[in-house]
Amino acid sequence: KAGVTQTPRYLIKTRGQQVTLSCSPISGHRSVSWYQQTPGQGLQFLFEYFSETQRNKGNFPGRFSGRQFSNSRSEMNVSTLELGDSALYLCASSLVLGGGETQYFGPGTRLLVL
Amino acid sequence: ELKVEQNPLFLSMQEGKNYTIYCNYSTTSDRLYWYRQDPGKSLESLFVLLSNGAVKQEGRLMASLDTKARLSTLHITAAVHDLSATYFCAVDIKRRSQGNLIFGKGTKLSVKP
């Protein structure tokens, strides 16, 4: 069974630009979560989607948004990039929402904002 | 607000020694996860602990959960170099129809010969 895939794996942008990251969950998984990992703040929850609906959102500004498609694939978008948005963005999928299932993480997208 | 605290944050061990990583959390939850992360890599699931008193073992690692004390431990037995990595505990917020993980800061483990 294929794991969680994320594209692109690496990205370099400049301040003020916007970026879209993509995540394909494990086949059959309907819940997709996004996390940001930085050396200073660690791993922080961004948002979670289930059946194309955002069910939960972390404490991030409105510049961070996401969506989920009918095939469970998800995208996240960051507009007006800031230097502090440089991070590893991880996507995780699980079978159900809030059911105590293991979340399986993708390889991540490493974003560098210059 | 749920807080998850791990200690120690850095751990340097000699091969063959035993040690324990602690994970405390501040609010009710009966679902706790342990992950491993190698440098530059993603997170690998180690254990899922779903009830009070749960104990799981895999190789040289054993994890336990005490929901009353809001404490989980990850015990390392006879450490080997291959265990060098950063270990994260994460707590699942117990809310109906929602699920997201709150992570600890991680424990960076270095096992030296």
PDB file of N, CA and C in Angstrom, chain A residues 35 37 40-41 43 45 48 55-56 88 90 97-103 105-107, chain B residues 31 33 35 37 40-43 45 48 50 88 92 95 97-101 103 105:
ATOM      1  N   TYR A  35       0.526  19.804   9.491  1.00  0.00           N
ATOM      2  CA  TYR A  35       1.324  20.288  10.604  1.00  0.00           C
ATOM      3  C   TYR A  35       2.488  21.100  10.057  1.00  0.00           C
ATOM      4  N   GLN A  37       6.384  22.239  11.071  1.00  0.00           N
ATOM      5  CA  GLN A  37       7.477  21.942  11.986  1.00  0.00           C
ATOM      6  C   GLN A  37       8.605  22.942  11.788  1.00  0.00           C
ATOM      7  N   GLY A  40      12.119  26.289  16.224  1.00  0.00           N
ATOM      8  CA  GLY A  40      11.728  27.063  17.399  1.00  0.00           C
ATOM      9  C   GLY A  40      10.408  26.659  18.011  1.00  0.00           C
ATOM     10  N   GLN A  41       9.419  26.410  17.195  1.00  0.00           N
ATOM     11  CA  GLN A  41       8.069  26.127  17.691  1.00  0.00           C
ATOM     12  C   GLN A  41       7.725  24.642  17.695  1.00  0.00           C
ATOM     13  N   LEU A  43       6.435  21.041  16.385  1.00  0.00           N
ATOM     14  CA  LEU A  43       5.351  20.579  15.524  1.00  0.00           C
ATOM     15  C   LEU A  43       4.045  21.219  15.965  1.00  0.00           C
ATOM     16  N   PHE A  45      -0.093  22.000  14.919  1.00  0.00           N
ATOM     17  CA  PHE A  45      -1.237  21.607  14.119  1.00  0.00           C
ATOM     18  C   PHE A  45      -1.782  22.801  13.340  1.00  0.00           C
ATOM     19  N   GLU A  48      -7.356  20.242   9.933  1.00  0.00           N
ATOM     20  CA  GLU A  48      -7.734  18.876   9.604  1.00  0.00           C
ATOM     21  C   GLU A  48      -8.974  18.885   8.726  1.00  0.00           C
ATOM     22  N   ARG A  55     -12.600  20.344   9.755  1.00  0.00           N
ATOM     23  CA  ARG A  55     -13.221  19.993  11.037  1.00  0.00           C
ATOM     24  C   ARG A  55     -12.527  20.672  12.214  1.00  0.00           C
ATOM     25  N   ASN A  56     -11.300  21.066  12.011  1.00  0.00           N
ATOM     26  CA  ASN A  56     -10.544  21.594  13.137  1.00  0.00           C
ATOM     27  C   ASN A  56      -9.441  22.487  12.594  1.00  0.00           C
ATOM     28  N   LEU A  88       9.152  22.900   7.670  1.00  0.00           N
ATOM     29  CA  LEU A  88       8.781  21.623   7.072  1.00  0.00           C
ATOM     30  C   LEU A  88       7.284  21.464   7.282  1.00  0.00           C
ATOM     31  N   LEU A  90       4.159  19.086   7.097  1.00  0.00           N
ATOM     32  CA  LEU A  90       3.856  17.656   7.100  1.00  0.00           C
ATOM     33  C   LEU A  90       2.364  17.428   6.978  1.00  0.00           C
ATOM     34  N   LEU A  97     -11.853  10.111  11.681  1.00  0.00           N
ATOM     35  CA  LEU A  97     -11.590  11.373  12.352  1.00  0.00           C
ATOM     36  C   LEU A  97     -11.761  11.179  13.843  1.00  0.00           C
ATOM     37  N   GLY A  98     -10.753  11.506  14.606  1.00  0.00           N
ATOM     38  CA  GLY A  98     -10.864  11.464  16.056  1.00  0.00           C
ATOM     39  C   GLY A  98     -11.130  10.079  16.614  1.00  0.00           C
ATOM     40  N   GLY A  99     -10.740   9.065  15.883  1.00  0.00           N
ATOM     41  CA  GLY A  99     -11.070   7.714  16.336  1.00  0.00           C
ATOM     42  C   GLY A  99      -9.926   6.983  16.996  1.00  0.00           C
ATOM     43  N   GLY A 100      -8.866   7.717  17.325  1.00  0.00           N
ATOM     44  CA  GLY A 100      -7.728   7.062  17.964  1.00  0.00           C
ATOM     45  C   GLY A 100      -6.879   6.262  16.998  1.00  0.00           C
ATOM     46  N   GLU A 101      -7.115   6.465  15.719  1.00  0.00           N
ATOM     47  CA  GLU A 101      -6.307   5.757  14.728  1.00  0.00           C
ATOM     48  C   GLU A 101      -4.935   6.409  14.615  1.00  0.00           C
ATOM     49  N   THR A 102      -3.977   5.629  14.198  1.00  0.00           N
ATOM     50  CA  THR A 102      -2.651   6.171  13.946  1.00  0.00           C
ATOM     51  C   THR A 102      -2.714   7.156  12.788  1.00  0.00           C
ATOM     52  N   GLN A 103      -2.024   8.269  12.936  1.00  0.00           N
ATOM     53  CA  GLN A 103      -1.865   9.191  11.821  1.00  0.00           C
ATOM     54  C   GLN A 103      -0.547   8.855  11.137  1.00  0.00           C
ATOM     55  N   PHE A 105       2.322   9.872   8.547  1.00  0.00           N
ATOM     56  CA  PHE A 105       2.866  11.126   8.026  1.00  0.00           C
ATOM     57  C   PHE A 105       3.553  10.927   6.685  1.00  0.00           C
ATOM     58  N   GLY A 106       3.415  11.943   5.842  1.00  0.00           N
ATOM     59  CA  GLY A 106       4.133  11.982   4.588  1.00  0.00           C
ATOM     60  C   GLY A 106       5.554  12.483   4.795  1.00  0.00           C
ATOM     61  N   PRO A 107       6.338  12.528   3.714  1.00  0.00           N
ATOM     62  CA  PRO A 107       7.743  12.945   3.816  1.00  0.00           C
ATOM     63  C   PRO A 107       7.926  14.423   4.056  1.00  0.00           C
TER      64      PRO A 107
ATOM     65  N   ARG B  31      -5.566   8.954  24.674  1.00  0.00           N
ATOM     66  CA  ARG B  31      -4.928   8.518  23.436  1.00  0.00           C
ATOM     67  C   ARG B  31      -3.596   9.222  23.300  1.00  0.00           C
ATOM     68  N   TYR B  33       0.424   8.994  21.523  1.00  0.00           N
ATOM     69  CA  TYR B  33       1.197   8.434  20.432  1.00  0.00           C
ATOM     70  C   TYR B  33       2.677   8.740  20.645  1.00  0.00           C
ATOM     71  N   TYR B  35       6.225   8.913  18.320  1.00  0.00           N
ATOM     72  CA  TYR B  35       6.775   8.935  16.974  1.00  0.00           C
ATOM     73  C   TYR B  35       8.281   9.068  17.052  1.00  0.00           C
ATOM     74  N   GLN B  37      11.614  10.481  14.685  1.00  0.00           N
ATOM     75  CA  GLN B  37      11.999  11.261  13.521  1.00  0.00           C
ATOM     76  C   GLN B  37      13.517  11.238  13.376  1.00  0.00           C
ATOM     77  N   GLY B  40      16.129  15.136   8.978  1.00  0.00           N
ATOM     78  CA  GLY B  40      15.708  15.390   7.607  1.00  0.00           C
ATOM     79  C   GLY B  40      14.588  14.495   7.112  1.00  0.00           C
ATOM     80  N   LYS B  41      14.047  13.690   7.993  1.00  0.00           N
ATOM     81  CA  LYS B  41      12.998  12.737   7.591  1.00  0.00           C
ATOM     82  C   LYS B  41      11.662  13.092   8.228  1.00  0.00           C
ATOM     83  N   SER B  42      10.648  12.334   7.831  1.00  0.00           N
ATOM     84  CA  SER B  42       9.316  12.540   8.393  1.00  0.00           C
ATOM     85  C   SER B  42       9.163  11.751   9.695  1.00  0.00           C
ATOM     86  N   LEU B  43       7.946  11.698  10.188  1.00  0.00           N
ATOM     87  CA  LEU B  43       7.660  11.021  11.449  1.00  0.00           C
ATOM     88  C   LEU B  43       7.245   9.573  11.198  1.00  0.00           C
ATOM     89  N   SER B  45       5.555   6.298  13.018  1.00  0.00           N
ATOM     90  CA  SER B  45       4.756   5.896  14.170  1.00  0.00           C
ATOM     91  C   SER B  45       5.422   4.731  14.903  1.00  0.00           C
ATOM     92  N   VAL B  48       0.863   3.430  19.644  1.00  0.00           N
ATOM     93  CA  VAL B  48      -0.404   4.088  19.921  1.00  0.00           C
ATOM     94  C   VAL B  48      -0.926   3.498  21.219  1.00  0.00           C
ATOM     95  N   LEU B  50      -3.972   3.552  23.894  1.00  0.00           N
ATOM     96  CA  LEU B  50      -5.377   3.974  23.857  1.00  0.00           C
ATOM     97  C   LEU B  50      -6.122   3.804  25.163  1.00  0.00           C
ATOM     98  N   PHE B  88       9.133  11.902  19.691  1.00  0.00           N
ATOM     99  CA  PHE B  88       8.044  12.801  20.052  1.00  0.00           C
ATOM    100  C   PHE B  88       6.892  12.015  20.660  1.00  0.00           C
ATOM    101  N   ASP B  92      -3.778  13.135  21.656  1.00  0.00           N
ATOM    102  CA  ASP B  92      -4.937  13.363  20.813  1.00  0.00           C
ATOM    103  C   ASP B  92      -6.002  14.064  21.646  1.00  0.00           C
ATOM    104  N   ARG B  95     -12.038  15.110  21.563  1.00  0.00           N
ATOM    105  CA  ARG B  95     -13.250  15.842  21.215  1.00  0.00           C
ATOM    106  C   ARG B  95     -14.007  15.043  20.174  1.00  0.00           C
ATOM    107  N   SER B  97     -15.809  14.100  17.014  1.00  0.00           N
ATOM    108  CA  SER B  97     -15.735  14.517  15.610  1.00  0.00           C
ATOM    109  C   SER B  97     -14.540  15.393  15.300  1.00  0.00           C
ATOM    110  N   GLN B  98     -13.578  15.380  16.170  1.00  0.00           N
ATOM    111  CA  GLN B  98     -12.373  16.117  15.836  1.00  0.00           C
ATOM    112  C   GLN B  98     -11.178  15.275  16.234  1.00  0.00           C
ATOM    113  N   GLY B  99     -10.110  15.503  15.573  1.00  0.00           N
ATOM    114  CA  GLY B  99      -8.914  14.797  15.967  1.00  0.00           C
ATOM    115  C   GLY B  99      -7.703  15.539  15.488  1.00  0.00           C
ATOM    116  N   ASN B 100      -6.874  15.930  16.397  1.00  0.00           N
ATOM    117  CA  ASN B 100      -5.583  16.453  15.992  1.00  0.00           C
ATOM    118  C   ASN B 100      -4.612  16.209  17.124  1.00  0.00           C
ATOM    119  N   LEU B 101      -3.370  16.174  16.785  1.00  0.00           N
ATOM    120  CA  LEU B 101      -2.337  15.839  17.740  1.00  0.00           C
ATOM    121  C   LEU B 101      -1.627  17.079  18.242  1.00  0.00           C
ATOM    122  N   PHE B 103       1.819  17.956  20.006  1.00  0.00           N
ATOM    123  CA  PHE B 103       3.107  17.308  20.175  1.00  0.00           C
ATOM    124  C   PHE B 103       3.918  17.924  21.304  1.00  0.00           C
ATOM    125  N   LYS B 105       7.890  18.763  22.613  1.00  0.00           N
ATOM    126  CA  LYS B 105       9.007  19.392  21.897  1.00  0.00           C
ATOM    127  C   LYS B 105       9.975  18.371  21.315  1.00  0.00           C
TER     128      LYS B 105
END
